[in-house]
Amino acid sequence: MKLSQNNLSSSDIIKLIRQKKSDFWSLQQKKRALFLFDKTAKEVPAYKDFLKKNNINPERIKTWQDFQQIPFITKKNYLRVYPIEKLCWQGTIKNKPIVFAATSGSTGEPFYFPRGQRLDWEYSVMAEMFLQNSSYQSKGPTLVIIGFGMGVWIGGIITYKAFEIASQRLDHPVSIITPGINKQEIFNALEKLAPHYKETILIAYPPFLKDLIDEAIDRGINLKKLNIRFLTAAEAYNEKFRDYIVKKSSVRNHCLDTLNVYGTADIGAMAWETPTSILIRRLAMKDKKLFYDIFTNINKTPTLAQYNPLFIAFESVDGEILLTGNNTIPLVRYALGDHGGAMTFEELKDKLRDNGINLFKEAKWAGIGKNIYELPFVYVYERSDFSVVLCGANIYPEEVREGLQDKSLEKYITTKCTMLIKHDRRFNEYLEINIELLTKIKKTSKLIKKLEPLAQKKIIETLLRRNSEYVSNYQAYQGNERVIPKLVFWPYGHPLYFKSGIKQKWVKK
């Protein structure tokens, strides 16, 4: 279903992204969201019924203020209530080509989302911009290695399609290989194919990407010679992680040559890191006041991305992210279950200015002066259900991972971990953290005796620095063992917690 606002070429859209100001994008978001609501209310049987049950007369929704009174839809109150065909345009899934993708099921039973060709094309605009923004400016040829899973999940297939579509529009050659999560095939591509290209883009889920980088170096693969760049998705990571992969791989520019996608099976690649958003997040990580002014929550580091209002709209209500976007199943004010916020470019620029920072000067110093886009921003924290509660304190995987990313530990562990709450014989709860050793490290009692107190110390230091709830407990218990995490080290790839190639379970309930 093509909406009138979207009948533009990729070059037209990229030109708009590079030239239009913040006010233009704010207006487009409101117009597009209202247009999609009106069309969905008329042409989607399930949504008609949903509005009727909630006493909403679509004829009365005329303004952005009216739109914001429409009740949210969720998987629970909408997607799982109606038959799949009733959720689609004209109440059918049989009148157009469709690809199905499943949610991961990490927060419940998987849901199968039908996807039309339009979402692949929209993602291709982002892919085309990333290909063009390379700091190397080699103009190709470029090799794209896609290390996302190629099964029923959205990441692998839609990324392949996006780069394929983008490559057909560019004036320099792009080649693609899709080894998925097969490490050996990825290493074969890096060793045998990549040297024939001027640039290589390696695409993978963040923890898997780190494994690939570490093992490639162990194998003697010179990543620097490959002019390597990275694209990731499916999970947030902090700037220490970005610094690690950039340093290990000799990536030239943090802002131009790395990119994390905020995507979902529900509606594809919704938003993405841009040179602008990466620069702003890196500035915020160095300044607590700026961080708080932008993100408010000081304990967790969100993904900060920009999005294209011609494709999607974001709102934030009481810290919950809502999206409105077109797909085979159109979604209007849909609550994904993610937490964070949304703001315009002007709003974020003003926050920087109020903290004494000129964004345009900072961009020039960072070598991205020509890559400032005035698209709106969305920031997203790890879901609240992706945490454990220890003595009333919420402990998040990101806080533990930051402790494990200390330089003193990087020779021994991958930084992947799984947290769970257990109870001792007296029914006292404690936090167990399972940690994966590097592939070349053998687990010995001598090593664990050395490693355990060091890792424990780094985790606690990070929690005391970042988690006020943990600080309160730590002080109340005066360092009692109840608030000291117990660490368990596992060989690389152990199937209990670290099965290779699949999405890491950071928390086990």
Short mmCIF file of C-alpha atoms in Angstrom, two decimals:
data_model
loop_
_atom_site.label_atom_id
_atom_site.label_comp_id
_atom_site.label_asym_id
_atom_site.label_seq_id
_atom_site.Cartn_x
_atom_site.Cartn_y
_atom_site.Cartn_z
CA MET A 1 0.00 0.00 0.00
CA LYS A 2 1.83 3.11 -1.19
CA LEU A 3 0.91 6.36 0.50
CA SER A 4 1.00 9.55 -1.52
CA GLN A 5 3.70 11.16 0.61
CA ASN A 6 6.08 8.30 -0.20
CA ASN A 7 6.04 8.51 -4.00
CA LEU A 8 9.55 9.92 -4.09
CA SER A 9 12.78 8.39 -5.39
CA SER A 10 15.56 7.47 -2.98
CA SER A 11 17.68 10.33 -4.33
CA ASP A 12 14.80 12.75 -3.71
CA ILE A 13 14.49 11.54 -0.11
CA ILE A 14 18.22 11.67 0.57
CA LYS A 15 18.31 15.20 -0.84
CA LEU A 16 15.48 16.18 1.53
CA ILE A 17 17.31 14.60 4.49
CA ARG A 18 20.44 16.59 3.72
CA GLN A 19 18.72 19.91 3.06
CA LYS A 20 15.44 20.27 4.95
CA LYS A 21 15.23 21.85 8.39
CA SER A 22 13.65 20.60 11.59
CA ASP A 23 10.29 22.36 11.06
CA PHE A 24 9.78 20.58 7.73
CA TRP A 25 10.15 17.17 9.36
CA SER A 26 7.84 18.06 12.25
CA LEU A 27 5.13 19.03 9.79
CA GLN A 28 5.66 15.88 7.71
CA GLN A 29 5.34 13.68 10.79
CA LYS A 30 1.97 15.15 11.74
CA LYS A 31 0.57 15.11 8.21
CA ARG A 32 1.67 11.56 7.55
CA ALA A 33 0.42 10.17 10.86
CA LEU A 34 -3.02 11.73 10.37
CA PHE A 35 -3.16 10.48 6.79
CA LEU A 36 -2.29 6.93 7.83
CA PHE A 37 -4.81 6.99 10.68
CA ASP A 38 -7.62 8.08 8.36
CA LYS A 39 -6.78 5.41 5.78
CA THR A 40 -6.41 2.67 8.40
CA ALA A 41 -9.73 3.60 10.02
CA LYS A 42 -11.44 3.18 6.65
CA GLU A 43 -9.65 0.16 5.18
CA VAL A 44 -8.54 -2.14 8.03
CA PRO A 45 -11.39 -4.17 9.57
CA ALA A 46 -9.67 -4.81 12.90
CA TYR A 47 -8.86 -1.14 13.42
CA LYS A 48 -12.42 -0.11 12.57
CA ASP A 49 -13.63 -2.45 15.30
CA PHE A 50 -10.95 -1.32 17.76
CA LEU A 51 -11.98 2.33 17.35
CA LYS A 52 -15.65 1.46 17.73
CA LYS A 53 -15.00 -0.47 20.95
CA ASN A 54 -13.06 2.51 22.31
CA ASN A 55 -15.75 5.02 21.33
CA ILE A 56 -13.54 6.85 18.86
CA ASN A 57 -15.21 8.51 15.88
CA PRO A 58 -12.47 8.74 13.21
CA GLU A 59 -14.31 11.62 11.52
CA ARG A 60 -13.48 13.79 14.52
CA ILE A 61 -9.71 13.17 14.39
CA LYS A 62 -8.56 16.19 12.41
CA THR A 63 -5.55 17.70 14.20
CA TRP A 64 -2.36 16.47 15.84
CA GLN A 65 -3.93 17.19 19.22
CA ASP A 66 -6.93 15.03 18.26
CA PHE A 67 -4.55 12.27 17.11
CA GLN A 68 -2.85 12.19 20.49
CA GLN A 69 -6.15 11.25 22.16
CA ILE A 70 -6.39 7.98 20.20
CA PRO A 71 -5.81 4.95 22.48
CA PHE A 72 -2.61 2.92 22.07
CA ILE A 73 -2.59 -0.43 20.36
CA THR A 74 -0.37 -3.28 21.59
CA LYS A 75 0.17 -6.94 20.83
CA LYS A 76 -2.09 -7.78 23.76
CA ASN A 77 -5.06 -5.48 23.06
CA TYR A 78 -4.91 -5.54 19.26
CA LEU A 79 -2.57 -7.85 17.36
CA ARG A 80 -3.47 -10.98 19.36
CA VAL A 81 -7.16 -10.13 19.52
CA TYR A 82 -7.99 -10.18 15.80
CA PRO A 83 -7.32 -12.73 13.02
CA ILE A 84 -4.24 -11.77 11.02
CA GLU A 85 -6.17 -11.05 7.82
CA LYS A 86 -8.44 -8.59 9.66
CA LEU A 87 -5.35 -6.64 10.77
CA CYS A 88 -4.26 -6.11 7.14
CA TRP A 89 -5.34 -3.68 4.44
CA GLN A 90 -8.77 -4.60 3.05
CA GLY A 91 -8.88 -7.54 5.45
CA THR A 92 -6.70 -9.88 3.39
CA ILE A 93 -3.12 -11.09 3.04
CA LYS A 94 -3.68 -12.69 -0.36
CA ASN A 95 -3.64 -9.78 -2.79
CA LYS A 96 0.06 -8.89 -2.76
CA PRO A 97 3.55 -10.44 -2.35
CA ILE A 98 4.39 -10.91 1.32
CA VAL A 99 7.39 -12.00 3.40
CA PHE A 100 6.75 -13.16 6.96
CA ALA A 101 9.08 -12.44 9.86
CA ALA A 102 8.75 -13.60 13.45
CA THR A 103 9.47 -11.72 16.64
CA SER A 104 12.19 -13.29 18.75
CA GLY A 105 9.76 -14.33 21.47
CA SER A 106 12.09 -12.88 24.12
CA THR A 107 9.12 -11.26 25.89
CA GLY A 108 6.43 -13.79 25.03
CA GLU A 109 5.03 -15.99 22.28
CA PRO A 110 6.40 -15.11 18.82
CA PHE A 111 4.14 -13.14 16.49
CA TYR A 112 4.40 -13.47 12.70
CA PHE A 113 4.40 -10.13 10.90
CA PRO A 114 3.69 -9.96 7.16
CA ARG A 115 5.87 -7.47 5.28
CA GLY A 116 5.50 -5.94 1.84
CA GLN A 117 8.26 -4.74 -0.46
CA ARG A 118 7.90 -1.15 0.71
CA LEU A 119 9.74 -1.76 4.00
CA ASP A 120 12.71 -3.28 2.16
CA TRP A 121 12.85 -0.18 -0.04
CA GLU A 122 12.64 2.20 2.93
CA TYR A 123 15.55 0.41 4.62
CA SER A 124 17.49 0.67 1.37
CA VAL A 125 17.50 4.48 1.67
CA MET A 126 19.34 4.15 4.98
CA ALA A 127 21.69 1.55 3.46
CA GLU A 128 22.43 3.85 0.53
CA MET A 129 23.30 6.72 2.86
CA PHE A 130 25.60 4.52 4.93
CA LEU A 131 27.38 3.34 1.80
CA GLN A 132 27.84 6.95 0.67
CA ASN A 133 29.00 8.26 4.07
CA SER A 134 32.14 6.16 4.30
CA SER A 135 35.13 8.05 5.70
CA TYR A 136 37.33 6.17 3.24
CA GLN A 137 35.53 7.68 0.23
CA SER A 138 36.95 4.97 -2.00
CA LYS A 139 33.84 4.86 -4.23
CA GLY A 140 34.08 1.09 -4.11
CA PRO A 141 34.11 -1.65 -4.90
CA THR A 142 32.59 -2.55 -1.50
CA LEU A 143 31.95 -5.99 -0.03
CA VAL A 144 28.98 -6.35 2.34
CA ILE A 145 29.09 -9.39 4.63
CA ILE A 146 25.74 -10.05 6.30
CA GLY A 147 26.17 -11.95 9.56
CA PHE A 148 22.59 -11.71 10.83
CA GLY A 149 20.60 -14.93 11.13
CA MET A 150 18.92 -15.79 7.83
CA GLY A 151 15.94 -17.69 9.27
CA VAL A 152 12.42 -16.49 10.12
CA TRP A 153 13.77 -13.38 11.87
CA ILE A 154 13.71 -10.09 10.08
CA GLY A 155 17.34 -8.95 10.38
CA GLY A 156 19.12 -11.09 7.81
CA ILE A 157 16.61 -11.09 4.96
CA ILE A 158 15.55 -7.44 5.12
CA THR A 159 19.19 -6.28 5.40
CA TYR A 160 20.13 -8.36 2.37
CA LYS A 161 17.22 -6.92 0.39
CA ALA A 162 18.00 -3.35 1.48
CA PHE A 163 21.65 -3.49 0.42
CA GLU A 164 20.75 -5.28 -2.80
CA ILE A 165 18.23 -2.58 -3.71
CA ALA A 166 20.64 0.20 -2.71
CA SER A 167 23.49 -1.33 -4.68
CA GLN A 168 21.44 -1.21 -7.87
CA ARG A 169 21.08 2.57 -7.55
CA LEU A 170 24.69 3.46 -6.77
CA ASP A 171 27.34 4.39 -9.29
CA HIS A 172 29.98 2.24 -7.62
CA PRO A 173 29.95 -1.57 -7.36
CA VAL A 174 28.68 -3.32 -4.22
CA SER A 175 28.94 -7.07 -3.71
CA ILE A 176 27.01 -8.99 -1.05
CA ILE A 177 27.58 -12.32 0.67
CA THR A 178 25.15 -13.79 3.24
CA PRO A 179 26.93 -16.30 5.49
CA GLY A 180 24.47 -15.60 8.31
CA ILE A 181 25.80 -16.73 11.69
CA ASN A 182 28.26 -19.21 10.19
CA LYS A 183 31.57 -17.95 11.60
CA GLN A 184 33.79 -20.01 9.36
CA GLU A 185 32.09 -18.67 6.24
CA ILE A 186 32.48 -15.11 7.55
CA PHE A 187 36.20 -15.67 8.14
CA ASN A 188 36.49 -17.21 4.67
CA ALA A 189 34.90 -14.08 3.21
CA LEU A 190 37.25 -11.81 5.19
CA GLU A 191 40.31 -13.80 4.11
CA LYS A 192 39.48 -14.72 0.51
CA LEU A 193 37.05 -12.08 -0.78
CA ALA A 194 37.52 -8.88 1.21
CA PRO A 195 41.13 -8.24 0.05
CA HIS A 196 39.77 -7.79 -3.49
CA TYR A 197 37.65 -4.82 -2.39
CA LYS A 198 38.52 -1.29 -1.31
CA GLU A 199 36.05 -1.39 1.61
CA THR A 200 34.31 -4.09 3.65
CA ILE A 201 31.10 -3.69 5.65
CA LEU A 202 30.62 -6.37 8.31
CA ILE A 203 27.06 -6.66 9.58
CA ALA A 204 26.23 -8.59 12.76
CA TYR A 205 24.45 -8.61 16.09
CA PRO A 206 26.76 -6.67 18.53
CA PRO A 207 28.05 -9.51 20.79
CA PHE A 208 28.53 -11.73 17.73
CA LEU A 209 30.39 -8.89 16.00
CA LYS A 210 32.81 -8.63 18.91
CA ASP A 211 33.42 -12.40 18.74
CA LEU A 212 34.15 -12.09 15.02
CA ILE A 213 36.62 -9.24 15.54
CA ASP A 214 38.48 -10.99 18.36
CA GLU A 215 38.72 -14.27 16.49
CA ALA A 216 39.65 -12.62 13.20
CA ILE A 217 42.62 -10.97 14.93
CA ASP A 218 43.58 -14.32 16.51
CA ARG A 219 43.53 -15.83 13.01
CA GLY A 220 45.90 -13.17 11.73
CA ILE A 221 43.34 -11.35 9.57
CA ASN A 222 44.47 -7.75 9.11
CA LEU A 223 41.21 -5.83 9.45
CA LYS A 224 42.94 -2.48 8.97
CA LYS A 225 43.88 -3.38 5.41
CA LEU A 226 40.24 -4.15 4.65
CA ASN A 227 39.05 -0.58 5.41
CA ILE A 228 36.37 -2.17 7.51
CA ARG A 229 33.07 -0.64 8.62
CA PHE A 230 30.32 -2.03 10.87
CA LEU A 231 26.55 -2.15 10.92
CA THR A 232 24.71 -3.71 13.87
CA ALA A 233 21.13 -4.12 15.08
CA ALA A 234 18.88 -5.84 17.63
CA GLU A 235 20.57 -4.49 20.76
CA ALA A 236 21.87 -1.32 22.38
CA TYR A 237 25.53 -0.95 23.29
CA ASN A 238 27.55 1.73 25.02
CA GLU A 239 30.36 3.89 23.70
CA LYS A 240 33.02 1.78 25.43
CA PHE A 241 31.90 -1.08 23.20
CA ARG A 242 32.09 1.13 20.11
CA ASP A 243 35.56 2.31 21.14
CA TYR A 244 36.64 -1.33 21.53
CA ILE A 245 35.52 -2.49 18.09
CA VAL A 246 36.81 0.67 16.43
CA LYS A 247 40.26 0.34 18.03
CA LYS A 248 40.60 -3.41 17.46
CA SER A 249 39.61 -3.10 13.80
CA SER A 250 41.34 0.21 13.03
CA VAL A 251 38.07 1.78 11.90
CA ARG A 252 38.79 5.31 10.73
CA ASN A 253 35.82 7.31 12.04
CA HIS A 254 33.45 6.38 14.90
CA CYS A 255 30.61 8.49 13.51
CA LEU A 256 30.82 7.65 9.81
CA ASP A 257 31.89 4.01 9.83
CA THR A 258 29.70 2.45 12.51
CA LEU A 259 25.91 2.33 12.67
CA ASN A 260 23.37 0.64 14.93
CA VAL A 261 19.83 0.15 13.62
CA TYR A 262 16.73 0.45 15.81
CA GLY A 263 14.53 -2.12 14.12
CA THR A 264 11.82 -4.66 14.79
CA ALA A 265 9.96 -7.45 13.03
CA ASP A 266 6.82 -5.36 13.57
CA ILE A 267 7.76 -2.70 11.02
CA GLY A 268 11.37 -3.07 9.86
CA ALA A 269 14.23 -0.60 10.26
CA MET A 270 12.47 2.18 12.15
CA ALA A 271 15.39 4.47 12.97
CA TRP A 272 19.14 4.39 12.71
CA GLU A 273 22.26 5.95 14.15
CA THR A 274 23.55 8.79 12.05
CA PRO A 275 26.87 10.64 12.33
CA THR A 276 24.84 13.35 14.13
CA SER A 277 23.30 11.02 16.71
CA ILE A 278 26.55 9.18 17.42
CA LEU A 279 28.38 12.47 18.00
CA ILE A 280 25.67 13.73 20.37
CA ARG A 281 25.63 10.51 22.38
CA ARG A 282 29.41 10.53 22.69
CA LEU A 283 29.29 14.13 23.92
CA ALA A 284 26.58 13.21 26.45
CA MET A 285 28.58 10.27 27.79
CA LYS A 286 31.33 12.71 28.79
CA ASP A 287 29.00 15.14 30.58
CA LYS A 288 26.58 13.91 33.27
CA LYS A 289 24.50 17.07 33.24
CA LEU A 290 24.09 16.98 29.46
CA PHE A 291 23.26 13.28 29.62
CA TYR A 292 20.54 13.92 32.20
CA ASP A 293 19.15 16.91 30.30
CA ILE A 294 18.76 14.79 27.17
CA PHE A 295 17.90 11.33 28.48
CA THR A 296 16.85 11.94 32.14
CA ASN A 297 17.61 8.34 33.19
CA ILE A 298 21.21 8.37 34.38
CA ASN A 299 21.49 4.61 35.05
CA LYS A 300 21.07 3.31 31.52
CA THR A 301 22.60 4.34 28.21
CA PRO A 302 20.01 4.51 25.44
CA THR A 303 20.40 4.05 21.72
CA LEU A 304 20.05 7.49 20.14
CA ALA A 305 18.83 7.37 16.54
CA GLN A 306 17.19 9.55 13.92
CA TYR A 307 14.17 8.61 11.87
CA ASN A 308 12.50 9.67 8.63
CA PRO A 309 8.96 11.03 9.18
CA LEU A 310 8.10 10.23 5.56
CA PHE A 311 8.27 6.59 6.68
CA ILE A 312 7.41 6.53 10.38
CA ALA A 313 6.37 8.69 13.33
CA PHE A 314 7.43 8.41 16.97
CA GLU A 315 5.86 9.77 20.13
CA SER A 316 6.72 9.29 23.78
CA VAL A 317 4.00 9.14 26.43
CA ASP A 318 5.10 8.81 30.06
CA GLY A 319 8.39 7.32 28.90
CA GLU A 320 6.81 4.75 26.58
CA ILE A 321 7.64 4.79 22.87
CA LEU A 322 4.73 4.83 20.41
CA LEU A 323 5.12 4.46 16.66
CA THR A 324 2.86 5.06 13.69
CA GLY A 325 3.86 3.49 10.41
CA ASN A 326 2.65 1.71 7.31
CA ASN A 327 3.12 -1.99 6.64
CA THR A 328 0.94 -4.88 5.49
CA ILE A 329 -0.38 -4.51 9.04
CA PRO A 330 -0.48 -0.71 9.52
CA LEU A 331 0.26 0.41 13.06
CA VAL A 332 -1.22 3.56 14.61
CA ARG A 333 0.05 4.71 18.01
CA TYR A 334 1.53 1.27 18.59
CA ALA A 335 3.32 0.58 21.88
CA LEU A 336 6.26 -1.72 21.22
CA GLY A 337 7.10 -2.12 24.89
CA ASP A 338 10.22 0.03 24.53
CA HIS A 339 11.02 2.92 26.84
CA GLY A 340 12.63 6.22 25.98
CA GLY A 341 11.71 9.49 24.33
CA ALA A 342 11.38 11.44 21.09
CA MET A 343 12.36 15.00 20.24
CA THR A 344 12.95 17.27 17.28
CA PHE A 345 16.38 18.27 16.04
CA GLU A 346 15.78 21.82 17.30
CA GLU A 347 14.88 20.59 20.78
CA LEU A 348 18.05 18.53 21.03
CA LYS A 349 20.22 21.27 19.56
CA ASP A 350 18.83 23.66 22.21
CA LYS A 351 19.72 21.22 25.00
CA LEU A 352 23.29 21.13 23.71
CA ARG A 353 23.39 24.93 23.48
CA ASP A 354 22.09 25.27 27.06
CA ASN A 355 25.07 23.15 28.12
CA GLY A 356 27.53 25.34 26.26
CA ILE A 357 27.93 23.07 23.23
CA ASN A 358 27.70 24.21 19.61
CA LEU A 359 26.69 21.11 17.63
CA PHE A 360 27.94 22.42 14.30
CA LYS A 361 31.39 23.25 15.67
CA GLU A 362 31.63 19.83 17.34
CA ALA A 363 30.60 18.17 14.08
CA LYS A 364 33.31 20.02 12.17
CA TRP A 365 35.95 18.90 14.69
CA ALA A 366 34.67 15.32 14.43
CA GLY A 367 35.02 15.36 10.64
CA ILE A 368 31.27 15.16 10.00
CA GLY A 369 30.45 18.78 9.27
CA LYS A 370 28.66 17.78 6.05
CA ASN A 371 26.69 15.01 7.74
CA ILE A 372 24.39 16.92 10.08
CA TYR A 373 20.77 15.95 9.39
CA GLU A 374 17.86 17.78 11.01
CA LEU A 375 15.68 14.68 11.22
CA PRO A 376 13.93 14.09 14.55
CA PHE A 377 15.42 11.81 17.21
CA VAL A 378 14.21 8.82 19.17
CA TYR A 379 16.11 7.36 22.10
CA VAL A 380 15.43 3.90 23.47
CA TYR A 381 16.44 2.17 26.69
CA GLU A 382 16.62 -1.54 27.21
CA ARG A 383 13.17 -2.83 28.06
CA SER A 384 12.26 -2.71 31.72
CA ASP A 385 11.63 -6.46 31.69
CA PHE A 386 15.25 -7.02 30.61
CA SER A 387 16.57 -6.63 34.15
CA VAL A 388 16.81 -8.49 37.43
CA VAL A 389 15.71 -7.21 40.83
CA LEU A 390 18.16 -7.74 43.68
CA CYS A 391 16.90 -6.70 47.11
CA GLY A 392 14.57 -4.21 45.42
CA ALA A 393 17.25 -2.74 43.12
CA ASN A 394 16.87 -3.07 39.35
CA ILE A 395 20.12 -4.34 37.85
CA TYR A 396 20.50 -3.94 34.08
CA PRO A 397 22.73 -6.00 31.77
CA GLU A 398 24.32 -2.88 30.35
CA GLU A 399 25.71 -1.93 33.76
CA VAL A 400 27.28 -5.35 34.21
CA ARG A 401 28.60 -5.40 30.65
CA GLU A 402 30.27 -2.02 31.16
CA GLY A 403 32.14 -3.44 34.15
CA LEU A 404 33.21 -6.45 32.10
CA GLN A 405 34.48 -4.21 29.30
CA ASP A 406 37.41 -3.08 31.44
CA LYS A 407 40.78 -3.37 29.70
CA SER A 408 42.09 -5.61 32.48
CA LEU A 409 39.54 -8.28 31.48
CA GLU A 410 39.53 -8.13 27.70
CA LYS A 411 42.27 -10.79 27.35
CA TYR A 412 40.10 -13.33 29.13
CA ILE A 413 36.38 -12.82 28.46
CA THR A 414 34.02 -11.98 25.59
CA THR A 415 31.89 -9.66 27.84
CA LYS A 416 28.80 -11.75 27.11
CA CYS A 417 26.95 -12.68 30.27
CA THR A 418 23.64 -14.00 31.60
CA MET A 419 22.19 -12.71 34.88
CA LEU A 420 19.70 -14.46 37.12
CA ILE A 421 18.50 -14.24 40.69
CA LYS A 422 19.02 -17.34 42.82
CA HIS A 423 18.43 -18.22 46.48
CA ASP A 424 20.73 -19.91 48.97
CA ARG A 425 19.72 -22.55 51.53
CA ARG A 426 18.43 -19.86 53.86
CA PHE A 427 16.29 -18.44 51.04
CA ASN A 428 18.39 -15.31 50.77
CA GLU A 429 18.46 -14.08 47.20
CA TYR A 430 21.68 -13.29 45.36
CA LEU A 431 22.74 -12.23 41.89
CA GLU A 432 24.52 -14.84 39.78
CA ILE A 433 26.36 -13.61 36.70
CA ASN A 434 27.45 -16.21 34.16
CA ILE A 435 30.37 -15.01 32.06
CA GLU A 436 31.81 -16.39 28.82
CA LEU A 437 35.56 -16.93 28.45
CA LEU A 438 37.32 -16.20 25.17
CA THR A 439 37.68 -19.12 22.77
CA LYS A 440 41.42 -19.50 23.42
CA ILE A 441 41.12 -19.35 27.22
CA LYS A 442 41.00 -22.61 29.17
CA LYS A 443 39.09 -22.63 32.42
CA THR A 444 41.43 -23.58 35.27
CA SER A 445 41.15 -23.12 39.02
CA LYS A 446 44.23 -20.91 38.94
CA LEU A 447 42.71 -18.65 36.29
CA ILE A 448 39.34 -18.39 38.06
CA LYS A 449 41.05 -17.56 41.35
CA LYS A 450 42.69 -14.62 39.60
CA LEU A 451 39.79 -13.59 37.38
CA GLU A 452 36.82 -13.78 39.73
CA PRO A 453 37.82 -11.05 42.23
CA LEU A 454 38.98 -8.78 39.42
CA ALA A 455 35.73 -9.07 37.44
CA GLN A 456 33.68 -8.81 40.62
CA LYS A 457 35.49 -5.61 41.58
CA LYS A 458 34.93 -4.02 38.15
CA ILE A 459 31.21 -4.90 38.13
CA ILE A 460 30.66 -3.51 41.64
CA GLU A 461 32.58 -0.32 40.80
CA THR A 462 30.32 0.24 37.80
CA LEU A 463 27.14 -0.47 39.75
CA LEU A 464 28.22 1.92 42.51
CA ARG A 465 28.94 4.60 39.92
CA ARG A 466 25.79 4.19 37.86
CA ASN A 467 23.02 2.55 39.88
CA SER A 468 21.65 4.58 42.80
CA GLU A 469 19.37 1.74 43.92
CA TYR A 470 22.34 -0.60 44.17
CA VAL A 471 24.31 2.08 46.05
CA SER A 472 21.53 2.33 48.62
CA ASN A 473 21.50 -1.44 49.14
CA TYR A 474 25.29 -1.66 49.23
CA GLN A 475 25.42 0.96 51.97
CA ALA A 476 22.53 -0.61 53.89
CA TYR A 477 24.13 -4.05 53.84
CA GLN A 478 27.64 -2.57 54.28
CA GLY A 479 29.09 -4.72 51.55
CA ASN A 480 27.35 -7.87 52.80
CA GLU A 481 27.62 -10.87 50.47
CA ARG A 482 23.92 -10.52 49.66
CA VAL A 483 24.72 -7.58 47.38
CA ILE A 484 28.00 -9.01 46.04
CA PRO A 485 27.39 -10.79 42.71
CA LYS A 486 28.54 -14.39 42.43
CA LEU A 487 30.37 -15.09 39.19
CA VAL A 488 30.40 -18.30 37.18
CA PHE A 489 32.78 -18.63 34.23
CA TRP A 490 31.97 -20.83 31.24
CA PRO A 491 33.99 -22.03 28.25
CA TYR A 492 33.42 -20.17 25.02
CA GLY A 493 30.17 -21.12 23.29
CA HIS A 494 28.86 -23.29 26.14
CA PRO A 495 25.30 -24.29 25.13
CA LEU A 496 23.73 -23.52 28.52
CA TYR A 497 24.10 -19.74 28.25
CA PHE A 498 26.31 -18.95 25.26
CA LYS A 499 25.18 -20.98 22.28
CA SER A 500 27.06 -19.50 19.35
CA GLY A 501 25.33 -17.32 16.79
CA ILE A 502 21.97 -16.85 18.47
CA LYS A 503 20.70 -13.76 20.27
CA GLN A 504 22.31 -13.55 23.70
CA LYS A 505 19.94 -13.93 26.66
CA TRP A 506 21.28 -11.29 29.02
CA VAL A 507 18.64 -12.06 31.66
CA LYS A 508 17.15 -15.42 32.61
CA LYS A 509 14.01 -15.33 34.70
#
